[in-house]
Tab-separated table of C-alpha atoms in Angstrom:
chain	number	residue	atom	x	y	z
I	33	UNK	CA	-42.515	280.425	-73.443
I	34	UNK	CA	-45.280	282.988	-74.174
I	35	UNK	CA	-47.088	283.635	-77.269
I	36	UNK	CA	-45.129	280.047	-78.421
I	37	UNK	CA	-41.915	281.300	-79.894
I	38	UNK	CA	-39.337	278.771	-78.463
I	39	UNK	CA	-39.207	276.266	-75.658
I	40	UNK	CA	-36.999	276.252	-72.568
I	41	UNK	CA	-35.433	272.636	-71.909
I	42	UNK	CA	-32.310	271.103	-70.272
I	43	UNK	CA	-29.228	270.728	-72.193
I	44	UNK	CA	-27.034	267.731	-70.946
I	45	UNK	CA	-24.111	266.176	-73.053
I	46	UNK	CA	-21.399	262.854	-72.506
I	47	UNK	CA	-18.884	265.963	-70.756
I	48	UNK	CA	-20.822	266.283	-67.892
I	49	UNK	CA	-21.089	264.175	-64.596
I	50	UNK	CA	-23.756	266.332	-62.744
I	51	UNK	CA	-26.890	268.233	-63.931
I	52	UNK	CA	-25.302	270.979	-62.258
I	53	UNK	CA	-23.125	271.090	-65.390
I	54	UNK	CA	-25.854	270.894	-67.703
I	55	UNK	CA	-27.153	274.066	-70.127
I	56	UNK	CA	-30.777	275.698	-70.492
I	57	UNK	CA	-31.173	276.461	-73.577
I	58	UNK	CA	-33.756	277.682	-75.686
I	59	UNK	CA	-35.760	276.083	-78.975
I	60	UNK	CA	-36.702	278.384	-81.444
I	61	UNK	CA	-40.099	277.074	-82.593
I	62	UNK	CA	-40.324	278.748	-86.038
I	63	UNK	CA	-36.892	278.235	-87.154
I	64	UNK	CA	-36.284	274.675	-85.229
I	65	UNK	CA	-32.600	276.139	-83.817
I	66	UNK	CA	-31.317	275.792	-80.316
I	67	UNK	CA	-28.605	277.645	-78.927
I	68	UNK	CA	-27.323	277.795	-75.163
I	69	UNK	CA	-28.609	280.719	-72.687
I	70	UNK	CA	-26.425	279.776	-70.041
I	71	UNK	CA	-24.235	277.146	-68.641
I	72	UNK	CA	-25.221	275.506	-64.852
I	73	UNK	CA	-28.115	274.604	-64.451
I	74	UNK	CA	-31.467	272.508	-65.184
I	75	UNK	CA	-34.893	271.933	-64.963
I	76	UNK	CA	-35.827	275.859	-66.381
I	77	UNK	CA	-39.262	277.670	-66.375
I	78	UNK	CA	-40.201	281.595	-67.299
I	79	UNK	CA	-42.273	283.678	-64.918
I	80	UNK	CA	-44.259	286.207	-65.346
I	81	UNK	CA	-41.633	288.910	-63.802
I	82	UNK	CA	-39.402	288.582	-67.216
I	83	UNK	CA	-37.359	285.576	-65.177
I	84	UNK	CA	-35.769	281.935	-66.292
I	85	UNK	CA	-35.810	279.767	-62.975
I	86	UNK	CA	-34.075	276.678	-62.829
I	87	UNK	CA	-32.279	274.588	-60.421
I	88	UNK	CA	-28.804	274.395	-59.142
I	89	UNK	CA	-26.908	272.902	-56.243
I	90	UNK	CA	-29.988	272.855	-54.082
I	91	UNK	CA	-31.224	276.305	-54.806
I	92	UNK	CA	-33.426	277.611	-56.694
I	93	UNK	CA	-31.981	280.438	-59.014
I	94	UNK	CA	-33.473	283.302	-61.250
I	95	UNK	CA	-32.064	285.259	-64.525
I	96	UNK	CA	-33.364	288.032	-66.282
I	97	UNK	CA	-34.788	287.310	-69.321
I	98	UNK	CA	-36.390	289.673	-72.300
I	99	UNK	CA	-38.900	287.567	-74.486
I	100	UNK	CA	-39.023	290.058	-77.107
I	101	UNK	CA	-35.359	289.882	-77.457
I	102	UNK	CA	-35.607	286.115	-76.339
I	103	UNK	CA	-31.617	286.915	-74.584
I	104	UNK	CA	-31.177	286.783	-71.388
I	105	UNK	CA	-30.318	290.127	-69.910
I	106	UNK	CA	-28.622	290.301	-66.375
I	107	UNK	CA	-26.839	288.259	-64.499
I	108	UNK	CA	-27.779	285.017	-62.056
I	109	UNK	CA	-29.123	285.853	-58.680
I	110	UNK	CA	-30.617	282.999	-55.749
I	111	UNK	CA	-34.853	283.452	-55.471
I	112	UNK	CA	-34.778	280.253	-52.604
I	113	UNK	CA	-32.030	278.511	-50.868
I	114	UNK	CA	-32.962	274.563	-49.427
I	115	UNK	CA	-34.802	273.319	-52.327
I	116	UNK	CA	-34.286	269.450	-53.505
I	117	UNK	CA	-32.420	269.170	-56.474
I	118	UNK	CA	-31.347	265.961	-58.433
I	119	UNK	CA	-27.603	266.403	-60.204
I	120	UNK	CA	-27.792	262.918	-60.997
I	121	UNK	CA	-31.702	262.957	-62.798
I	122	UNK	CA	-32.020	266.741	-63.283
I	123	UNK	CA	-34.850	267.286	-61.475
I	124	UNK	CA	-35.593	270.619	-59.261
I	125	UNK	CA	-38.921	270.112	-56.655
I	126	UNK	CA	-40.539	273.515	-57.229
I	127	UNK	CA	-43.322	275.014	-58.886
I	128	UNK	CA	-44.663	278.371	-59.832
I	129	UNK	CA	-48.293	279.716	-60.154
I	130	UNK	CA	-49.202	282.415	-62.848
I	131	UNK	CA	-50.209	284.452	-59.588
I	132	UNK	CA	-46.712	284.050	-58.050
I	133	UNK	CA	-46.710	281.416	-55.263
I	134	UNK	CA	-44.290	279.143	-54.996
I	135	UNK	CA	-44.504	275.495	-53.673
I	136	UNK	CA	-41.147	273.560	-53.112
I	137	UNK	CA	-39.571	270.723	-51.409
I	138	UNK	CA	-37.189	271.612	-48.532
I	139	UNK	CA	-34.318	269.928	-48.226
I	140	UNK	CA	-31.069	270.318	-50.594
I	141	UNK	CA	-29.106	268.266	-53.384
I	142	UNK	CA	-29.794	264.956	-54.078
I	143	UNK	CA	-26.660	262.898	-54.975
I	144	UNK	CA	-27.890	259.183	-55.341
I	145	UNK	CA	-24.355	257.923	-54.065
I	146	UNK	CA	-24.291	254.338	-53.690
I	147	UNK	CA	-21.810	251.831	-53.233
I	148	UNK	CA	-21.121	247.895	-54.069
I	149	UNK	CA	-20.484	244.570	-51.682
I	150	UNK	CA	-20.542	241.129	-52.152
I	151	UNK	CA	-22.948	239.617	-50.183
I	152	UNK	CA	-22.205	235.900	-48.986
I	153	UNK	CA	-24.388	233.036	-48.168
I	154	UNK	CA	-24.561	233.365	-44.839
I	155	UNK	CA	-25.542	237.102	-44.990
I	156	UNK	CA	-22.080	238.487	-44.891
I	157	UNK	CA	-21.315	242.001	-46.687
I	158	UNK	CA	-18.108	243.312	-47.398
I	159	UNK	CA	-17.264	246.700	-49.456
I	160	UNK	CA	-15.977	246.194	-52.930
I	161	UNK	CA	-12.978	248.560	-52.861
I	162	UNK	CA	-14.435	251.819	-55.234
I	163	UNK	CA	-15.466	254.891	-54.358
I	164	UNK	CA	-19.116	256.009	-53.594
I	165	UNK	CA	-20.856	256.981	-56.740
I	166	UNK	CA	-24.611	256.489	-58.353
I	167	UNK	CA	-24.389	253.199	-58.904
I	168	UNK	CA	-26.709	251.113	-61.273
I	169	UNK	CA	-26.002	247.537	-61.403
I	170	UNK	CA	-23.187	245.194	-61.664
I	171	UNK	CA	-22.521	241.951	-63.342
I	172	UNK	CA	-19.971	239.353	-63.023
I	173	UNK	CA	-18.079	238.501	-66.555
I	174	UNK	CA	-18.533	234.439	-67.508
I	175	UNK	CA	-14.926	233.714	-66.065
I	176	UNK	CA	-15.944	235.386	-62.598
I	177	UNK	CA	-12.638	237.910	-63.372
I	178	UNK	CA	-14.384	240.925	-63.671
I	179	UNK	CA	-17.452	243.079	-63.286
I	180	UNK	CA	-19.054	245.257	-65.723
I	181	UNK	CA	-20.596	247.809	-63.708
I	182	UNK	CA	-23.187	250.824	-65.092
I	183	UNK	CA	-22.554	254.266	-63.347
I	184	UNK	CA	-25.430	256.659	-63.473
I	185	UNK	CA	-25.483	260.332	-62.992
I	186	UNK	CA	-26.073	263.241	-65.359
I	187	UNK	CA	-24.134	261.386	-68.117
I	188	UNK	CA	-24.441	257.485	-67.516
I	189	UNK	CA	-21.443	255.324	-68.784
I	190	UNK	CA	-20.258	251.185	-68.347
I	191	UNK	CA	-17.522	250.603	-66.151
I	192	UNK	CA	-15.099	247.174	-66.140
I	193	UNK	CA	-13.537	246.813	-62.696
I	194	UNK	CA	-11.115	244.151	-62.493
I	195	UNK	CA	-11.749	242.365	-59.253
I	196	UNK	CA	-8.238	241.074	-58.353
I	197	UNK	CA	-6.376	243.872	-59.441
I	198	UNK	CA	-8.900	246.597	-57.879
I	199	UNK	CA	-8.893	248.429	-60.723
I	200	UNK	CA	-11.668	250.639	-62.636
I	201	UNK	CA	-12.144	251.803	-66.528
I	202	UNK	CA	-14.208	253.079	-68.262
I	203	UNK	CA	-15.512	251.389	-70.833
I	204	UNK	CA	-18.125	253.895	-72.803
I	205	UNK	CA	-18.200	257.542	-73.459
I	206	UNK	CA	-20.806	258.147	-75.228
I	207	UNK	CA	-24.221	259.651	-73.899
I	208	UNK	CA	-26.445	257.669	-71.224
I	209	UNK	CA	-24.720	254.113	-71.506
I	210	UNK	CA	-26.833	251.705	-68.915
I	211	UNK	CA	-28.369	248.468	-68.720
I	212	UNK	CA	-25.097	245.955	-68.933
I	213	UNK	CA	-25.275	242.421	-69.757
I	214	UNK	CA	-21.883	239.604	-70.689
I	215	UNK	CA	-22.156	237.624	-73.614
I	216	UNK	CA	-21.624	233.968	-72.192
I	217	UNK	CA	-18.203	234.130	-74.580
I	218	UNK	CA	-17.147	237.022	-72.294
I	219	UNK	CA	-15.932	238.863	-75.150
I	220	UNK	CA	-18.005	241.389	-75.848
I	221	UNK	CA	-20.489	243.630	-73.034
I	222	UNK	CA	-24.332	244.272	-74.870
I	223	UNK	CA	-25.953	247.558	-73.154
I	224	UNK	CA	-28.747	250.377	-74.141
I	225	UNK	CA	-27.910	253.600	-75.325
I	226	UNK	CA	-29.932	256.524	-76.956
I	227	UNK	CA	-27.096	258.333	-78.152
I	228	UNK	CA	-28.369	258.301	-81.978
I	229	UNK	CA	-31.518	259.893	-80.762
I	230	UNK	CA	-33.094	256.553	-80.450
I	231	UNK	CA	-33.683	253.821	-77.863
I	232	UNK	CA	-31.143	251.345	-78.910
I	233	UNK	CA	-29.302	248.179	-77.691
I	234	UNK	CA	-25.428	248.532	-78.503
I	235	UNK	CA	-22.555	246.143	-78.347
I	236	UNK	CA	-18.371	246.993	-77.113
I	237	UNK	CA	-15.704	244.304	-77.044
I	238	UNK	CA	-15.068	244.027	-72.927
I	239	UNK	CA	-11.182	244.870	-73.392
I	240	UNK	CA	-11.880	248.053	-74.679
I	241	UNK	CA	-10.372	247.574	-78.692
I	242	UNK	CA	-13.253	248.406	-80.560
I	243	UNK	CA	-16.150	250.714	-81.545
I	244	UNK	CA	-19.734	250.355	-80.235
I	245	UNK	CA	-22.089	248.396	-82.670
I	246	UNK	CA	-25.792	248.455	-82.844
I	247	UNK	CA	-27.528	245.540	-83.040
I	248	UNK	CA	-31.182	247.125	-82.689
I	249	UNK	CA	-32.574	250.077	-83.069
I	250	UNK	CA	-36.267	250.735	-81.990
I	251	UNK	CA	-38.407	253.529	-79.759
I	252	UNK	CA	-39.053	252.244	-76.309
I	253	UNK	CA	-36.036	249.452	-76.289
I	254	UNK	CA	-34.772	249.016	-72.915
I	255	UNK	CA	-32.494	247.293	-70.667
I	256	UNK	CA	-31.056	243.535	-72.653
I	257	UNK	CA	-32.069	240.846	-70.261
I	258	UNK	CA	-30.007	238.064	-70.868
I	259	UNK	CA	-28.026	236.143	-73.825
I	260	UNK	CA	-28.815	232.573	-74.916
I	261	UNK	CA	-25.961	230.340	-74.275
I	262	UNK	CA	-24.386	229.827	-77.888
I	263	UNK	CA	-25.017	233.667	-77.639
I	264	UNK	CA	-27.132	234.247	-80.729
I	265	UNK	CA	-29.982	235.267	-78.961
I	266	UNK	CA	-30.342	238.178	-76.538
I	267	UNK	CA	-34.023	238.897	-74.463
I	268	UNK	CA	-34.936	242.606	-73.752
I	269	UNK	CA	-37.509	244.506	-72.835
I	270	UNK	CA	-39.642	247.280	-74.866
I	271	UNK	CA	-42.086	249.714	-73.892
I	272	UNK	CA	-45.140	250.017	-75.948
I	273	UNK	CA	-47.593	252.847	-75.480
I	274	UNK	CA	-50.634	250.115	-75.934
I	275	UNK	CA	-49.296	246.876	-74.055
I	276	UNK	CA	-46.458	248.806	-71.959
I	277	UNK	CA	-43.093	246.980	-70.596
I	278	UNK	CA	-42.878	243.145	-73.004
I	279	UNK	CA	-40.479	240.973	-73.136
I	280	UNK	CA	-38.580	241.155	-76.480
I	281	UNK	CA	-36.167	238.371	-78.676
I	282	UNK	CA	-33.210	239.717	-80.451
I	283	UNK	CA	-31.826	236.894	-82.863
I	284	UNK	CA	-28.498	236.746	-84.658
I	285	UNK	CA	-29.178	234.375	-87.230
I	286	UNK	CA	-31.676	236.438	-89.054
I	287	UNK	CA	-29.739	239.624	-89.012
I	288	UNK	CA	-30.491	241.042	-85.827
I	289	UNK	CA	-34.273	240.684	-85.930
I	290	UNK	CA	-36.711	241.056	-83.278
I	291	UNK	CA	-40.334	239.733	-82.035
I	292	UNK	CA	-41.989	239.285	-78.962
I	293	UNK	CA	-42.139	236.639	-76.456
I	294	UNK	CA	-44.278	238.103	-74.107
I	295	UNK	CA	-46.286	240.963	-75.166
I	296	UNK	CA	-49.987	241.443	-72.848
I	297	UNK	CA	-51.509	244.321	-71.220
I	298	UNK	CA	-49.890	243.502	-68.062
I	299	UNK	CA	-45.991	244.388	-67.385
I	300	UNK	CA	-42.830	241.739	-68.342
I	301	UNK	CA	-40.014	242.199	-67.006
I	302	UNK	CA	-36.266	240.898	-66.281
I	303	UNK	CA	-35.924	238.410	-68.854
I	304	UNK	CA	-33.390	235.732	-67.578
I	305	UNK	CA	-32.302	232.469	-69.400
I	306	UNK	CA	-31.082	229.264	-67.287
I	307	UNK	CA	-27.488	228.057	-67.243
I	308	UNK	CA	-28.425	225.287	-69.525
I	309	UNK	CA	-30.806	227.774	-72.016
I	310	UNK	CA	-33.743	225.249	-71.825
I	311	UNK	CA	-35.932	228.021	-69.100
I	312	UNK	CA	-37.037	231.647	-69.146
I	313	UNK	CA	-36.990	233.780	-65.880
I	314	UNK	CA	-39.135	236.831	-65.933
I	315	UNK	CA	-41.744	238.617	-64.147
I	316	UNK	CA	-45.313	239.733	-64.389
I	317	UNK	CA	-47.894	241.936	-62.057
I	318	UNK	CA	-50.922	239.738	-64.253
I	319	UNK	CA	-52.202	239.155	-60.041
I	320	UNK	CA	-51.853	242.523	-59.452
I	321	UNK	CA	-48.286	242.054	-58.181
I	322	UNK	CA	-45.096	241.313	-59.762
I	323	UNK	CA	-44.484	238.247	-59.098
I	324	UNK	CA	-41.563	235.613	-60.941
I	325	UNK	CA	-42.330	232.894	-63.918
I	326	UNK	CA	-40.940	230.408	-65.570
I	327	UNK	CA	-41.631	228.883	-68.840
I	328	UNK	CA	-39.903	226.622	-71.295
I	329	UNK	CA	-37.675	228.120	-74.343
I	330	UNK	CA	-38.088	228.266	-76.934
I	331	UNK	CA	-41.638	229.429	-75.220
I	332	UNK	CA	-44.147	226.630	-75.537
I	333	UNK	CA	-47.129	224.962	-73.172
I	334	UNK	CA	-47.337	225.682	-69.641
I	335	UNK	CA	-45.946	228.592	-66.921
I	336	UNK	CA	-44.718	228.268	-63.519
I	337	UNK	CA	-45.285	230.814	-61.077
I	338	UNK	CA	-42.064	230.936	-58.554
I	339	UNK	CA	-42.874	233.349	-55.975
I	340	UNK	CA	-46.094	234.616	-54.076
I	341	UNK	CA	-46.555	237.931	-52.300
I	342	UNK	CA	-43.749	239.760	-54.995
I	343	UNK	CA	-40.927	238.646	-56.919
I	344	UNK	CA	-38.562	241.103	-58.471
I	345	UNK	CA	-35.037	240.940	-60.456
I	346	UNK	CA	-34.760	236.981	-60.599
I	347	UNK	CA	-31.461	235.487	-60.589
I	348	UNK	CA	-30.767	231.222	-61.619
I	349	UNK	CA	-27.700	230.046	-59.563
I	350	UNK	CA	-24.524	228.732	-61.814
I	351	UNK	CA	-25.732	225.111	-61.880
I	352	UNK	CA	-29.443	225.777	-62.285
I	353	UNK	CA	-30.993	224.513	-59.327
I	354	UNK	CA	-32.021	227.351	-57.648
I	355	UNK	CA	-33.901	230.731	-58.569
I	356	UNK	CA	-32.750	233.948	-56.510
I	357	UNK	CA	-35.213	236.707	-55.938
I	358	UNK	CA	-36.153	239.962	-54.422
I	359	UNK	CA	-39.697	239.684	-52.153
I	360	UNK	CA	-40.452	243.225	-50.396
I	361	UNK	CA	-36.726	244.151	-49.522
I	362	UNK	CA	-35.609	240.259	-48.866
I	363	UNK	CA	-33.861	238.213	-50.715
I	364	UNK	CA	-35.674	234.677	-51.479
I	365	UNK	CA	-34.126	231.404	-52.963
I	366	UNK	CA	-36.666	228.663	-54.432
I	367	UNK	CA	-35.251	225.241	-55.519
I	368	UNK	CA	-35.781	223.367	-58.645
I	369	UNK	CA	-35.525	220.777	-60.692
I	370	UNK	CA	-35.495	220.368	-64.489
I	371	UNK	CA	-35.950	216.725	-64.926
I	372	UNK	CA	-38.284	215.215	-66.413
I	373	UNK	CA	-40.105	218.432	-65.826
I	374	UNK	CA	-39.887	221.624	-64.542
I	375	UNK	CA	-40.716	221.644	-60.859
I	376	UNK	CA	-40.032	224.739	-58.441
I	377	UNK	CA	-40.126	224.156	-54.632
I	378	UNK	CA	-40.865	226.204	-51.493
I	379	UNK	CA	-39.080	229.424	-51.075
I	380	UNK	CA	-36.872	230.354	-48.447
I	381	UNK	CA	-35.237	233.649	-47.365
I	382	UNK	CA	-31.827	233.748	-46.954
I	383	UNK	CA	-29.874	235.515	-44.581
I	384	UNK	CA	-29.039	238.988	-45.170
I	385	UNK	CA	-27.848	242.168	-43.655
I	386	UNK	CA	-30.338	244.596	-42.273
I	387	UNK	CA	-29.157	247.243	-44.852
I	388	UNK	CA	-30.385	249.292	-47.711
I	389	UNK	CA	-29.223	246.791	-50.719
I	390	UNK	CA	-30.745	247.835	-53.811
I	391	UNK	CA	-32.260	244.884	-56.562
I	392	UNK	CA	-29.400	245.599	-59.111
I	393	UNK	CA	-27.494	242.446	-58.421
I	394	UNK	CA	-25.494	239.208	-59.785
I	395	UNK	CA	-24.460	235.910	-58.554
I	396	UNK	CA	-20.950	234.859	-59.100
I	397	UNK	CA	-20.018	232.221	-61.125
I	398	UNK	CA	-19.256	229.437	-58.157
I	399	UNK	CA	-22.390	230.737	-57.088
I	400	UNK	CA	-20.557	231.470	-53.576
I	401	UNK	CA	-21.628	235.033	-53.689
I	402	UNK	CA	-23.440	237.760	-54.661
I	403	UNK	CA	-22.606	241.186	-56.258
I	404	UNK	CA	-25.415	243.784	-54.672
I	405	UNK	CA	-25.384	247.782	-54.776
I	406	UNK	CA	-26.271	249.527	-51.473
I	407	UNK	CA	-27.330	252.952	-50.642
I	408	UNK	CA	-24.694	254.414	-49.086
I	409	UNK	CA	-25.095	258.374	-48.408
I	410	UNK	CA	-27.635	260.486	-49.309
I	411	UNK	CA	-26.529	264.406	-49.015
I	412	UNK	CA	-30.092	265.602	-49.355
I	413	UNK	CA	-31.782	266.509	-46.458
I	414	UNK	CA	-35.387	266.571	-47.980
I	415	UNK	CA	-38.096	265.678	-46.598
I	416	UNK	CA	-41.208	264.665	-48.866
I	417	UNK	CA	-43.516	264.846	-46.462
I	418	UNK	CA	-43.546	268.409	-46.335
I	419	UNK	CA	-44.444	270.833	-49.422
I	420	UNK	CA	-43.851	274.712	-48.466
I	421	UNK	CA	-45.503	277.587	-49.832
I	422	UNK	CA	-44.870	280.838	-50.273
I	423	UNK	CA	-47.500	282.998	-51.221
I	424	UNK	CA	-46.753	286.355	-52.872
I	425	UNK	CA	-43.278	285.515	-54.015
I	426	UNK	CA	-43.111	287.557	-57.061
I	427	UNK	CA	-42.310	290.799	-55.269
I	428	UNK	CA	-39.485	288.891	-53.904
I	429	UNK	CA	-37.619	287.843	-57.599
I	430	UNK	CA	-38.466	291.305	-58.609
I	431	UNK	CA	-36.771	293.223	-55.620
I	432	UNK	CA	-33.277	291.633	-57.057
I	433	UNK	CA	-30.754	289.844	-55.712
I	434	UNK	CA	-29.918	290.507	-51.960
């Protein structure tokens, strides 16, 4: 705000499932409290005319607002109708000179609905029986029984669906949940949370009977990668302001502690270990573009670079032999061979729908399919290619609602 007594931000909290339920609420700076202005709402900014702006539902709204008082005054009124909004990221596309013009993106909300299919071998996809929501990944449990799936949104939470039965729970529901990965033992589902405050990679038992526990606890921990086979060590990835995304080991038998595998300047990604724990899948841009490796674990000697024009989200199939990939939009399968060395072959594409699949995926156990997550509606009608402007706009908040 002004004269830097307090600071506007978004409130969000594990009750809500849209942004469109979240607070604004305001920081006093001198004191350090925060208390709730109003409920509905996200992505605030103050304007010169004594208003709070923020976005809701694909509109852009205005409330009166004293900052001597710091309260806000009047009620809610619309200043723009057809602006993009995000109630799954909390995002509104506007912004507001000191001289009052406005720039926004046209279009409406953004819901980020998506849906999940297996996806055969010959190219095949058929709707997994759930409803449309903001999907972020699924992954097959050990015994092929049951995936655990993350749901995004303005609170993100992991899901279990039970594949013969058809049936979905929730398995977290605590704040932003994401990231899932099976221990090989099945028992117990590893994801990241920063619901202490910090960036953090949490374990649940996969029926549901227990607490949470943290195994690690560290700023700029992401998504776990994979876990070792005897399931006493689990890869990750961590951001670091100098060296940005690395590739992380978490290791049981010393108490949960953690060091790097891969730590450069360039970006490591999707950690994956082989069926047989001997081999590391991961990726790197080092060329420029990220593109899929392989080296020996424990990491010693020699890499193996897999793919060539892009390799994303790396899959090994169930018996080891092959390498699944994502190259530009298509999906790409390299054989290899483990004995007495490592040796990759030529990649292949495989066949596959001419649909919007995203690269959040699994293979199942028999390796006879795959678990993918499509787009599947999109309720915005944005376009980005167009930014509007609207010069003068301040006479138009302070004339009132309409």
């Amino acid at each position: 705000l002004p004269g830097g007594k307090g600071l506007l931000f978004t409130l969000a909290s594990s009750r809500i499932d849209s942004y469109d339920e979240a607070s604004v609420a305001l920081l006093d700076l001198k004191t350090g409290a925060h208390r709730v202005l109003f409920d509905g709402g996200t992505y605030p900014s103050y304007v010169a005319t004594g208003h709070i702006l923020y976005g809701r539902g694909g509109s852009l709204e205005a409330v009166p607002f004293d900052l001597e008082s710091m309260q806000v005054t009047g009620a809610p009124f619309t200043v723009a109708d057809g602006v993009v909004t995000s109630d799954g990221w909390g995002s509104a596309h506007y912004t507001v000179s000191d001289g009052g013009t406005l720039a926004y993106v046209p279009g409406g909300p953004e819901m980020f609905q998506s849906a999940i299919y297996w996806l055969d071998r010959n190219g095949n996809l058929e709707a997994v029986p759930l409803p449309p929501r903001p999907y972020g990944g699924a992954e097959f449990s050990p015994d092929g029984q049951r995936l655990a799936i993350s749901v995004l949104g303005g609170n993100a939470n992991i899901w279990v669906y039970e594949i013969e039965r058809e049936i979905l729970g929730r398995l977290t529901t605590e704040w932003d949940d994401t990231g899932q990965a099976w221990m090989h033992s099945g028992s117990h589902v590893t994801f990241y949370s920063n619901r202490t405050g910090t960036d953090g990679l949490w374990s649940i038992p996969a029926d549901g009977s227990g607490r949470p526990e943290l195994l690690y606890s560290s700023e700029g921990v992401g998504s776990p990668g994979s876990w070792s086979v005897d399931d006493q060590q689990l890869t990750f990835e961590l951001l670091s302001p100098a060296t940005g995304s690395d590739i992380w080991l978490l290791s049981a038998e010393e108490e949960w502690k953690a060091e790097p595998l891969f730590q450069t300047a360039f970006q490591e990604q999707s950690p994956v270990f082989s069926p047989d724990g001997r081999w590391l899948a991961y990726t790197s841009d080092e060329t420029g573009l990220s593109e899929l490796y392989v080296q020996r674990f424990p990491v010693a000697g020699r890499k193996w670079q897999i793919s060539a024009g892009g390799g994303e989200a790396p899959l090994w199939s169930p018996n080891g032999r092959e390498l699944y990939y994502w190259k530009q939009g298509r999906l790409m399968a390299v054989p290899v061979t483990t004995e007495p060395d490592f040796a990759p072959g030529k990649e292949r594409e495989l066949p596959q729908p001419e649909f919007s699949l995203l690269q959040n995926w699994d293979i199942a156990p028999d390796g006879k399919r795959f678990v993918v997550v499509g787009r599947e509606t999109t309720k915005s009608k944005a376009n980005v290619a167009e930014i509007r402007v609207v010069t003068d706009w301040f006479e138009e908040i302070r004339r009132g609602p309409s």
